[in-house]
GROMACS .gro file of C-alpha atoms in nm:
model
  452
    1MET     CA    1  -1.071   0.109  -3.402
    2ASN     CA    2  -0.922  -0.202  -3.345
    3SER     CA    3  -1.063  -0.512  -3.498
    4LEU     CA    4  -0.921  -0.750  -3.210
    5THR     CA    5  -1.161  -0.881  -2.933
    6VAL     CA    6  -1.122  -0.774  -2.579
    7GLU     CA    7  -1.070  -1.084  -2.493
    8GLN     CA    8  -0.747  -1.091  -2.775
    9ARG     CA    9  -0.612  -0.787  -2.681
   10ILE     CA   10  -0.621  -0.884  -2.313
   11GLN     CA   11  -0.435  -1.225  -2.390
   12ASN     CA   12  -0.213  -0.995  -2.673
   13PHE     CA   13  -0.125  -0.744  -2.403
   14VAL     CA   14  -0.011  -1.031  -2.110
   15ALA     CA   15   0.166  -1.218  -2.317
   16LYS     CA   16   0.366  -0.914  -2.469
   17ILE     CA   17   0.421  -0.827  -2.017
   18GLU     CA   18   0.478  -1.140  -1.960
   19ALA     CA   19   0.799  -1.207  -2.225
   20LYS     CA   20   0.941  -0.895  -2.085
   21ASN     CA   21   0.948  -0.977  -1.748
   22PRO     CA   22   0.968  -1.299  -1.690
   23ASN     CA   23   1.022  -1.437  -1.357
   24GLN     CA   24   0.820  -1.146  -1.188
   25PRO     CA   25   0.543  -1.328  -1.102
   26GLU     CA   26   0.423  -0.947  -0.838
   27PHE     CA   27   0.469  -0.769  -1.116
   28LEU     CA   28   0.264  -0.959  -1.350
   29GLN     CA   29  -0.025  -1.026  -1.130
   30ALA     CA   30  -0.071  -0.670  -1.070
   31VAL     CA   31  -0.017  -0.595  -1.441
   32LYS     CA   32  -0.283  -0.831  -1.567
   33GLU     CA   33  -0.529  -0.750  -1.244
   34VAL     CA   34  -0.576  -0.440  -1.415
   35ALA     CA   35  -0.535  -0.564  -1.747
   36LEU     CA   36  -0.866  -0.707  -1.716
   37THR     CA   37  -1.068  -0.450  -1.632
   38VAL     CA   38  -0.891  -0.166  -1.836
   39ILE     CA   39  -0.895  -0.281  -2.133
   40PRO     CA   40  -1.223  -0.339  -2.197
   41PHE     CA   41  -1.297   0.018  -2.100
   42VAL     CA   42  -1.022   0.162  -2.347
   43ALA     CA   43  -1.142  -0.040  -2.648
   44THR     CA   44  -1.487   0.143  -2.568
   45GLN     CA   45  -1.284   0.483  -2.559
   46GLU     CA   46  -1.166   0.629  -2.939
   47LYS     CA   47  -0.942   0.858  -2.797
   48TYR     CA   48  -0.716   0.587  -2.636
   49ASP     CA   49  -0.755   0.341  -2.914
   50GLY     CA   50  -0.449   0.261  -3.017
   51MET     CA   51  -0.189   0.483  -2.819
   52LYS     CA   52  -0.073   0.210  -2.574
   53LEU     CA   53  -0.126   0.439  -2.298
   54LEU     CA   54  -0.172   0.039  -2.058
   55GLU     CA   55   0.134  -0.075  -2.214
   56ARG     CA   56   0.320   0.236  -2.119
   57MET     CA   57   0.224   0.220  -1.796
   58ALA     CA   58   0.343  -0.120  -1.710
   59GLU     CA   59   0.720   0.053  -1.792
   60PRO     CA   60   0.869   0.176  -1.558
   61GLU     CA   61   1.054   0.538  -1.640
   62ARG     CA   62   1.363   0.434  -1.501
   63VAL     CA   63   1.491   0.131  -1.257
   64ILE     CA   64   1.780   0.277  -1.071
   65ILE     CA   65   1.981  -0.050  -0.893
   66PHE     CA   66   2.285  -0.021  -0.679
   67ARG     CA   67   2.544  -0.136  -0.449
   68VAL     CA   68   2.503  -0.075  -0.078
   69ALA     CA   69   2.850  -0.130   0.105
   70TRP     CA   70   2.854  -0.087   0.489
   71VAL     CA   71   3.010  -0.200   0.781
   72ASP     CA   72   2.854  -0.365   1.109
   73ASP     CA   73   2.922  -0.316   1.451
   74LYS     CA   74   3.190  -0.578   1.399
   75GLY     CA   75   3.386  -0.401   1.148
   76GLU     CA   76   3.250  -0.655   0.898
   77ILE     CA   77   3.221  -0.511   0.530
   78GLN     CA   78   2.803  -0.605   0.442
   79VAL     CA   79   2.683  -0.612   0.062
   80ASN     CA   80   2.348  -0.514   0.026
   81ARG     CA   81   2.117  -0.397  -0.333
   82GLY     CA   82   1.965  -0.080  -0.330
   83PHE     CA   83   1.680  -0.038  -0.590
   84ARG     CA   84   1.417   0.247  -0.697
   85VAL     CA   85   1.228   0.196  -0.963
   86GLN     CA   86   1.049   0.548  -1.070
   87MET     CA   87   0.730   0.408  -1.274
   88ASN     CA   88   0.567   0.723  -1.403
   89SER     CA   89   0.547   1.063  -1.369
   90ALA     CA   90   0.248   1.226  -1.592
   91ILE     CA   91   0.082   1.378  -1.302
   92GLY     CA   92   0.343   1.489  -1.042
   93PRO     CA   93   0.684   1.415  -0.894
   94TYR     CA   94   0.737   0.983  -0.814
   95LYS     CA   95   0.646   0.951  -0.488
   96GLY     CA   96   0.619   0.601  -0.317
   97GLY     CA   97   0.822   0.398  -0.043
   98ILE     CA   98   1.137   0.283   0.041
   99ARG     CA   99   1.112  -0.086   0.212
  100PHE     CA  100   1.379  -0.278   0.361
  101HIS     CA  101   1.315  -0.640   0.354
  102PRO     CA  102   1.576  -0.981   0.317
  103SER     CA  103   1.192  -1.031   0.015
  104VAL     CA  104   1.274  -0.681  -0.164
  105ASN     CA  105   1.351  -0.755  -0.552
  106LEU     CA  106   1.296  -0.616  -0.850
  107SER     CA  107   0.945  -0.799  -0.904
  108VAL     CA  108   0.796  -0.677  -0.582
  109LEU     CA  109   0.902  -0.271  -0.664
  110LYS     CA  110   0.753  -0.302  -0.942
  111PHE     CA  111   0.422  -0.463  -0.879
  112LEU     CA  112   0.415  -0.189  -0.621
  113ALA     CA  113   0.535   0.110  -0.799
  114PHE     CA  114   0.314  -0.021  -1.096
  115GLU     CA  115   0.025   0.016  -0.774
  116GLN     CA  116   0.150   0.295  -0.696
  117VAL     CA  117   0.040   0.497  -1.021
  118PHE     CA  118  -0.295   0.423  -0.951
  119LYS     CA  119  -0.338   0.496  -0.613
  120ASN     CA  120  -0.172   0.769  -0.622
  121SER     CA  121  -0.374   0.930  -0.924
  122LEU     CA  122  -0.685   0.832  -0.731
  123THR     CA  123  -0.594   1.064  -0.443
  124THR     CA  124  -0.660   1.350  -0.704
  125LEU     CA  125  -0.291   1.503  -0.560
  126PRO     CA  126  -0.024   1.563  -0.794
  127MET     CA  127   0.166   1.297  -0.765
  128GLY     CA  128   0.336   1.037  -0.975
  129GLY     CA  129   0.422   0.675  -0.884
  130GLY     CA  130   0.734   0.475  -0.754
  131LYS     CA  131   0.892   0.288  -0.520
  132GLY     CA  132   1.256   0.142  -0.375
  133GLY     CA  133   1.387  -0.003  -0.135
  134SER     CA  134   1.682  -0.296  -0.050
  135ASP     CA  135   1.739  -0.647   0.057
  136PHE     CA  136   1.848  -0.508   0.375
  137ASP     CA  137   1.713  -0.661   0.714
  138PRO     CA  138   1.685  -0.421   1.015
  139GLN     CA  139   1.596  -0.695   1.239
  140GLY     CA  140   1.842  -0.814   1.496
  141LYS     CA  141   2.081  -0.505   1.355
  142SER     CA  142   2.200  -0.208   1.626
  143ASP     CA  143   2.034   0.161   1.555
  144MET     CA  144   2.426   0.236   1.488
  145GLU     CA  145   2.423  -0.051   1.214
  146ILE     CA  146   2.100   0.049   1.087
  147MET     CA  147   2.204   0.434   1.088
  148ARG     CA  148   2.547   0.320   0.864
  149PHE     CA  149   2.311   0.167   0.668
  150CYS     CA  150   2.078   0.394   0.608
  151GLN     CA  151   2.390   0.701   0.547
  152ALA     CA  152   2.565   0.412   0.262
  153PHE     CA  153   2.201   0.365   0.131
  154MET     CA  154   2.131   0.757   0.081
  155THR     CA  155   2.477   0.833  -0.041
  156GLU     CA  156   2.336   0.620  -0.400
  157LEU     CA  157   1.947   0.751  -0.363
  158CYS     CA  158   1.989   1.103  -0.348
  159LYS     CA  159   2.156   1.158  -0.661
  160HIS     CA  160   1.798   1.000  -0.814
  161ILE     CA  161   1.558   1.193  -0.602
  162GLY     CA  162   1.442   1.558  -0.465
  163PRO     CA  163   1.077   1.752  -0.405
  164GLU     CA  164   1.021   1.832  -0.782
  165THR     CA  165   1.148   1.470  -0.875
  166ASP     CA  166   1.104   1.154  -0.621
  167VAL     CA  167   0.998   1.226  -0.277
  168PRO     CA  168   0.989   0.881  -0.141
  169ALA     CA  169   0.873   0.768   0.220
  170GLY     CA  170   0.871   0.475   0.466
  171ASP     CA  171   0.713   0.113   0.406
  172ILE     CA  172   0.794  -0.214   0.540
  173GLY     CA  173   1.106  -0.199   0.781
  174VAL     CA  174   1.157   0.174   0.757
  175GLY     CA  175   0.985   0.361   1.010
  176ALA     CA  176   1.042   0.728   1.213
  177ARG     CA  177   1.430   0.623   1.274
  178GLU     CA  178   1.561   0.519   0.942
  179ILE     CA  179   1.371   0.790   0.734
  180GLY     CA  180   1.553   1.056   1.006
  181TYR     CA  181   1.901   0.884   0.872
  182LEU     CA  182   1.826   0.894   0.604
  183PHE     CA  183   1.720   1.250   0.585
  184GLY     CA  184   1.980   1.361   0.756
  185GLN     CA  185   2.221   1.171   0.496
  186TYR     CA  186   2.055   1.372   0.224
  187LYS     CA  187   2.020   1.707   0.436
  188LYS     CA  188   2.410   1.668   0.487
  189ILE     CA  189   2.481   1.562   0.145
  190ARG     CA  190   2.265   1.836  -0.069
  191ASN     CA  191   2.310   2.063   0.149
  192GLU     CA  192   1.932   2.150   0.120
  193PHE     CA  193   1.651   2.109   0.369
  194THR     CA  194   1.358   2.037   0.176
  195GLY     CA  195   1.087   1.791   0.174
  196VAL     CA  196   1.242   1.528  -0.010
  197LEU     CA  197   1.060   1.255   0.223
  198THR     CA  198   0.792   1.209   0.392
  199GLY     CA  199   0.712   1.027   0.651
  200LYS     CA  200   0.941   1.278   0.907
  201GLY     CA  201   0.934   1.359   1.291
  202LEU     CA  202   0.697   1.611   1.367
  203ALA     CA  203   1.034   1.799   1.485
  204TYR     CA  204   1.177   1.854   1.134
  205GLY     CA  205   0.874   1.862   0.912
  206GLY     CA  206   0.643   1.592   0.934
  207SER     CA  207   0.248   1.543   0.940
  208LEU     CA  208   0.052   1.498   1.219
  209ILE     CA  209  -0.146   1.146   1.219
  210ARG     CA  210   0.057   1.045   0.937
  211PRO     CA  211   0.182   0.685   1.182
  212GLU     CA  212  -0.256   0.607   1.127
  213ALA     CA  213  -0.295   0.781   0.838
  214THR     CA  214  -0.306   0.442   0.586
  215GLY     CA  215  -0.538   0.227   0.891
  216TYR     CA  216  -0.781   0.578   0.910
  217GLY     CA  217  -0.834   0.592   0.537
  218VAL     CA  218  -0.912   0.270   0.523
  219VAL     CA  219  -1.152   0.212   0.782
  220TYR     CA  220  -1.349   0.570   0.600
  221PHE     CA  221  -1.365   0.335   0.302
  222ALA     CA  222  -1.501   0.069   0.448
  223GLU     CA  223  -1.752   0.278   0.594
  224GLN     CA  224  -1.849   0.438   0.271
  225MET     CA  225  -1.828   0.111   0.102
  226LEU     CA  226  -2.108  -0.012   0.415
  227GLN     CA  227  -2.358   0.300   0.326
  228THR     CA  228  -2.382   0.146  -0.036
  229ILE     CA  229  -2.576  -0.118   0.126
  230GLY     CA  230  -2.733   0.085   0.447
  231GLU     CA  231  -2.537  -0.046   0.679
  232LYS     CA  232  -2.251   0.120   0.881
  233ILE     CA  233  -1.931   0.004   1.151
  234GLU     CA  234  -2.119   0.069   1.466
  235GLY     CA  235  -2.215  -0.294   1.590
  236LYS     CA  236  -1.971  -0.478   1.320
  237THR     CA  237  -1.701  -0.712   1.382
  238ALA     CA  238  -1.364  -0.716   1.208
  239THR     CA  239  -1.153  -0.942   1.181
  240ILE     CA  240  -0.768  -0.787   1.078
  241SER     CA  241  -0.408  -0.942   0.975
  242GLY     CA  242  -0.110  -0.833   1.123
  243PHE     CA  243  -0.060  -0.613   1.403
  244GLY     CA  244   0.188  -0.277   1.256
  245ASN     CA  245   0.116   0.048   1.208
  246VAL     CA  246  -0.162  -0.061   0.975
  247ALA     CA  247  -0.321  -0.318   1.143
  248TRP     CA  248  -0.362  -0.054   1.460
  249GLY     CA  249  -0.484   0.243   1.302
  250VAL     CA  250  -0.767   0.074   1.153
  251ALA     CA  251  -0.789  -0.075   1.451
  252LYS     CA  252  -0.873   0.247   1.650
  253LYS     CA  253  -1.066   0.394   1.387
  254PHE     CA  254  -1.256   0.094   1.356
  255THR     CA  255  -1.329   0.107   1.758
  256GLU     CA  256  -1.359   0.461   1.780
  257LEU     CA  257  -1.669   0.399   1.539
  258GLY     CA  258  -1.849   0.148   1.724
  259GLY     CA  259  -1.715  -0.159   1.640
  260LYS     CA  260  -1.562  -0.429   1.747
  261VAL     CA  261  -1.207  -0.611   1.654
  262LEU     CA  262  -1.136  -0.982   1.740
  263THR     CA  263  -0.815  -1.044   1.567
  264ILE     CA  264  -0.466  -0.937   1.495
  265SER     CA  265  -0.161  -1.180   1.295
  266GLY     CA  266   0.230  -1.253   1.272
  267PRO     CA  267   0.395  -1.497   1.087
  268ASP     CA  268   0.375  -1.713   1.307
  269GLY     CA  269  -0.017  -1.744   1.384
  270TYR     CA  270  -0.288  -1.531   1.479
  271ILE     CA  271  -0.480  -1.409   1.796
  272TYR     CA  272  -0.798  -1.396   1.903
  273ASP     CA  273  -0.965  -1.201   2.135
  274GLU     CA  274  -1.391  -1.237   2.141
  275ASP     CA  275  -1.390  -0.960   2.427
  276GLY     CA  276  -1.257  -0.752   2.157
  277ILE     CA  277  -0.948  -0.540   2.046
  278SER     CA  278  -0.988  -0.196   2.207
  279GLY     CA  279  -0.798   0.003   2.421
  280GLU     CA  280  -0.487  -0.076   2.620
  281LYS     CA  281  -0.467  -0.405   2.356
  282ILE     CA  282  -0.445  -0.159   2.067
  283ASP     CA  283  -0.194   0.044   2.238
  284TYR     CA  284  -0.023  -0.305   2.342
  285MET     CA  285   0.024  -0.377   1.981
  286LEU     CA  286   0.274  -0.123   1.898
  287GLU     CA  287   0.463  -0.258   2.223
  288MET     CA  288   0.465  -0.527   2.035
  289ARG     CA  289   0.598  -0.398   1.719
  290ALA     CA  290   0.887  -0.199   1.952
  291SER     CA  291   1.000  -0.536   2.030
  292GLY     CA  292   1.119  -0.605   1.665
  293ASN     CA  293   1.026  -1.016   1.678
  294ASN     CA  294   0.711  -1.000   1.489
  295ARG     CA  295   0.516  -1.236   1.738
  296ALA     CA  296   0.162  -1.250   1.737
  297GLU     CA  297   0.205  -1.444   2.073
  298ASP     CA  298   0.350  -1.208   2.259
  299TYR     CA  299  -0.023  -1.069   2.283
  300LEU     CA  300  -0.086  -1.355   2.536
  301LYS     CA  301   0.214  -1.214   2.813
  302LYS     CA  302  -0.035  -0.964   2.870
  303PHE     CA  303  -0.375  -1.022   2.782
  304PRO     CA  304  -0.357  -1.436   2.810
  305SER     CA  305  -0.753  -1.472   2.810
  306ALA     CA  306  -0.729  -1.423   2.447
  307LYS     CA  307  -0.635  -1.695   2.180
  308PHE     CA  308  -0.339  -1.800   1.963
  309PHE     CA  309  -0.336  -2.022   1.672
  310ALA     CA  310  -0.018  -2.161   1.544
  311GLY     CA  311   0.021  -2.143   1.170
  312LYS     CA  312  -0.292  -2.056   1.058
  313ARG     CA  313  -0.436  -1.679   0.932
  314PRO     CA  314  -0.754  -1.505   1.059
  315TRP     CA  315  -1.002  -1.586   0.754
  316GLU     CA  316  -1.183  -1.838   0.913
  317VAL     CA  317  -1.279  -1.666   1.230
  318LYS     CA  318  -1.637  -1.556   1.179
  319CYS     CA  319  -1.704  -1.165   1.117
  320ASP     CA  320  -1.884  -0.889   0.916
  321VAL     CA  321  -1.594  -0.688   0.810
  322ALA     CA  322  -1.226  -0.850   0.720
  323PHE     CA  323  -0.911  -0.645   0.674
  324PRO     CA  324  -0.573  -0.743   0.543
  325CYS     CA  325  -0.309  -0.565   0.640
  326ALA     CA  326  -0.018  -0.734   0.650
  327THR     CA  327   0.147  -0.830   0.305
  328GLN     CA  328   0.058  -0.960  -0.079
  329ASN     CA  329  -0.142  -1.260  -0.163
  330GLU     CA  330  -0.177  -1.351   0.201
  331LEU     CA  331  -0.539  -1.406   0.116
  332ASP     CA  332  -0.639  -1.711  -0.075
  333LEU     CA  333  -0.932  -1.835  -0.250
  334ASP     CA  334  -0.989  -2.113   0.065
  335ASP     CA  335  -0.956  -1.806   0.276
  336ALA     CA  336  -1.264  -1.597   0.005
  337LYS     CA  337  -1.442  -1.952   0.086
  338ASN     CA  338  -1.398  -1.926   0.481
  339LEU     CA  339  -1.485  -1.556   0.391
  340VAL     CA  340  -1.784  -1.561   0.242
  341SER     CA  341  -1.965  -1.923   0.434
  342ASN     CA  342  -1.912  -1.758   0.755
  343GLY     CA  343  -2.119  -1.450   0.636
  344ALA     CA  344  -1.825  -1.148   0.606
  345ILE     CA  345  -1.987  -0.866   0.406
  346CYS     CA  346  -1.724  -0.665   0.330
  347VAL     CA  347  -1.360  -0.699   0.237
  348THR     CA  348  -1.154  -0.374   0.256
  349GLU     CA  349  -0.744  -0.438   0.158
  350ALA     CA  350  -0.525  -0.254   0.409
  351ALA     CA  351  -0.225  -0.380   0.226
  352ASN     CA  352  -0.085  -0.377  -0.108
  353MET     CA  353  -0.253  -0.644  -0.307
  354PRO     CA  354  -0.300  -0.886  -0.042
  355SER     CA  355  -0.552  -1.110  -0.192
  356THR     CA  356  -0.501  -1.342  -0.492
  357LEU     CA  357  -0.644  -1.303  -0.837
  358GLU     CA  358  -0.907  -1.594  -0.758
  359ALA     CA  359  -0.954  -1.460  -0.383
  360ILE     CA  360  -1.097  -1.097  -0.563
  361ASN     CA  361  -1.323  -1.336  -0.788
  362HIS     CA  362  -1.452  -1.509  -0.502
  363PHE     CA  363  -1.566  -1.182  -0.342
  364ILE     CA  364  -1.730  -1.052  -0.654
  365ASP     CA  365  -1.858  -1.321  -0.766
  366ASN     CA  366  -2.026  -1.422  -0.462
  367LYS     CA  367  -2.143  -1.009  -0.464
  368VAL     CA  368  -1.906  -0.917  -0.145
  369LEU     CA  369  -1.821  -0.534  -0.073
  370PHE     CA  370  -1.420  -0.571  -0.208
  371SER     CA  371  -1.214  -0.313  -0.188
  372PRO     CA  372  -0.836  -0.326  -0.399
  373GLY     CA  373  -0.554  -0.183  -0.157
  374LYS     CA  374  -0.510   0.100  -0.467
  375ALA     CA  375  -0.800   0.217  -0.400
  376SER     CA  376  -0.845   0.162  -0.003
  377ASN     CA  377  -0.540   0.219   0.140
  378ALA     CA  378  -0.427   0.520  -0.045
  379GLY     CA  379  -0.454   0.694   0.274
  380GLY     CA  380  -0.115   0.709   0.392
  381VAL     CA  381   0.034   0.797   0.037
  382ALA     CA  382  -0.299   1.105   0.052
  383THR     CA  383  -0.149   1.221   0.394
  384SER     CA  384   0.237   1.187   0.272
  385GLY     CA  385   0.100   1.419  -0.043
  386LEU     CA  386  -0.053   1.617   0.267
  387GLU     CA  387   0.270   1.664   0.428
  388MET     CA  388   0.486   1.763   0.097
  389THR     CA  389   0.175   2.029   0.111
  390GLN     CA  390   0.288   2.112   0.423
  391ASN     CA  391   0.631   2.148   0.378
  392SER     CA  392   0.596   2.347   0.066
  393ILE     CA  393   0.399   2.655   0.249
  394ARG     CA  394   0.620   2.599   0.582
  395LEU     CA  395   0.292   2.553   0.796
  396ASN     CA  396   0.184   2.219   0.979
  397TRP     CA  397  -0.222   2.126   1.037
  398SER     CA  398  -0.332   2.048   1.307
  399SER     CA  399  -0.437   1.671   1.396
  400GLU     CA  400  -0.820   1.714   1.320
  401GLU     CA  401  -0.776   1.928   0.973
  402VAL     CA  402  -0.521   1.663   0.820
  403ASP     CA  403  -0.746   1.409   0.923
  404ALA     CA  404  -1.059   1.633   0.807
  405ARG     CA  405  -0.898   1.606   0.485
  406LEU     CA  406  -0.786   1.224   0.453
  407LYS     CA  407  -1.144   1.170   0.546
  408GLU     CA  408  -1.271   1.415   0.233
  409ILE     CA  409  -0.976   1.244  -0.021
  410MET     CA  410  -1.118   0.883   0.109
  411THR     CA  411  -1.470   1.020   0.050
  412GLY     CA  412  -1.367   1.121  -0.295
  413ILE     CA  413  -1.199   0.814  -0.346
  414HIS     CA  414  -1.470   0.608  -0.301
  415HIS     CA  415  -1.715   0.835  -0.544
  416ALA     CA  416  -1.492   0.788  -0.809
  417CYS     CA  417  -1.492   0.420  -0.794
  418LEU     CA  418  -1.863   0.456  -0.766
  419THR     CA  419  -1.862   0.654  -1.138
  420TYR     CA  420  -1.672   0.359  -1.286
  421GLY     CA  421  -1.796   0.045  -1.117
  422LYS     CA  422  -2.145   0.055  -0.966
  423GLU     CA  423  -2.301  -0.245  -1.225
  424GLU     CA  424  -2.693  -0.215  -1.298
  425SER     CA  425  -2.750  -0.438  -1.024
  426GLY     CA  426  -2.660  -0.186  -0.783
  427TYR     CA  427  -2.349  -0.382  -0.668
  428VAL     CA  428  -2.048  -0.214  -0.666
  429ASN     CA  429  -1.717  -0.320  -0.848
  430TYR     CA  430  -1.480  -0.170  -0.655
  431VAL     CA  431  -1.140  -0.383  -0.872
  432LYS     CA  432  -1.329  -0.188  -1.190
  433GLY     CA  433  -1.435   0.150  -1.091
  434ALA     CA  434  -1.052   0.183  -0.848
  435ASN     CA  435  -0.870   0.051  -1.189
  436ILE     CA  436  -1.063   0.274  -1.490
  437ALA     CA  437  -1.085   0.612  -1.249
  438GLY     CA  438  -0.717   0.578  -1.208
  439PHE     CA  439  -0.608   0.492  -1.514
  440VAL     CA  440  -0.792   0.739  -1.677
  441LYS     CA  441  -0.653   1.029  -1.488
  442VAL     CA  442  -0.292   0.953  -1.575
  443ALA     CA  443  -0.386   0.864  -1.919
  444GLU     CA  444  -0.511   1.168  -1.994
  445ALA     CA  445  -0.188   1.364  -1.866
  446MET     CA  446  -0.028   1.134  -2.096
  447LEU     CA  447  -0.203   1.199  -2.387
  448ALA     CA  448  -0.193   1.577  -2.305
  449GLN     CA  449   0.230   1.520  -2.333
  450GLY     CA  450   0.272   1.336  -2.602
  451VAL     CA  451   0.505   1.017  -2.656
  452VAL     CA  452   0.725   1.037  -2.433
   0.00000   0.00000   0.00000
């Protein structure tokens, strides 16, 4: 066995990753968060010792960077950069979304792909981890410009993906419209109709409840978390950030189970509605998103009794449960202190890495139930996996069947987190549980397949 202490192993590992990946803060944050819990576990498992499994998981199997040249409506040539990070295929074909946003860079996509490996492992479905995208900004573009960009993007990407190789999905900036254009171009070039993308429209192979799936899964996971302390969602209040598909799904399911949603947010600030965001208010979230301007303040146009707090985040509002649904590092230490002092009992991540490491540690130190996104927001990719299954067997399941399978998967993920994360005191460290449970499945597959 390695003679170094666990602390020395962690320091040496992090130092290696930092040296190989300079100027990639998001990726380094994600890897460090996993290392802090997985390396102590590996130190107790002789079969893993010396195999450098986590070091191999932190190195992408393949990174593809390509030029995307397209013509805008003025006839001018535009040039963007496209990416696909194929992180790990030990348990199945690469699986992960495509993101179109100006913030897209290699660090962001590597962090997302690394998280995706563990998230997909937790679903127990045969899916590896990957992520892709472009610095293209769909905001303010016409449908024809978006179509031309998607066609140019897929013309290159199609060389590297396939139903048994890599199955992308949607993400920020890539919804049903973009998936349709991407799929159409893939089909034209490859002359095949396969389940190469998920998040497709129902008319050509999509799955029911896919738009709601991530949010639904998050609430199912929160429901399981609350049950560990003898609580339930009924009668609880929640704060939510964002107002896109994930926030919409969380609001729908949380309200359906008897809870009350108090906030949504955007880059401009947050809305507080003390009467609760339910019914037509939840439906209006989709209209706001469709308008394309990302302004939470627009909520007041239809529901003027609510309050808008410009430039602020919703974590200062007193609540029982918090659902960060927007983007990475949106909830920092000060926000965590606000939530704890206001009596929050559960924080369930719905976005990818929305909490900083300092915020996470504050929740855990104060014994607040806290779930990392790799566990609680896995419902989206789980339903994408179910879409892949439906495509393979050429059958469509009802929304009730998909929802039941989704709830079963989220319950299974929660059980896996309990297995590795429950402490002697009874408190469940979901970060530790999710990281180790996700690691074990991938590690076993990698050991079985040799050094490849």
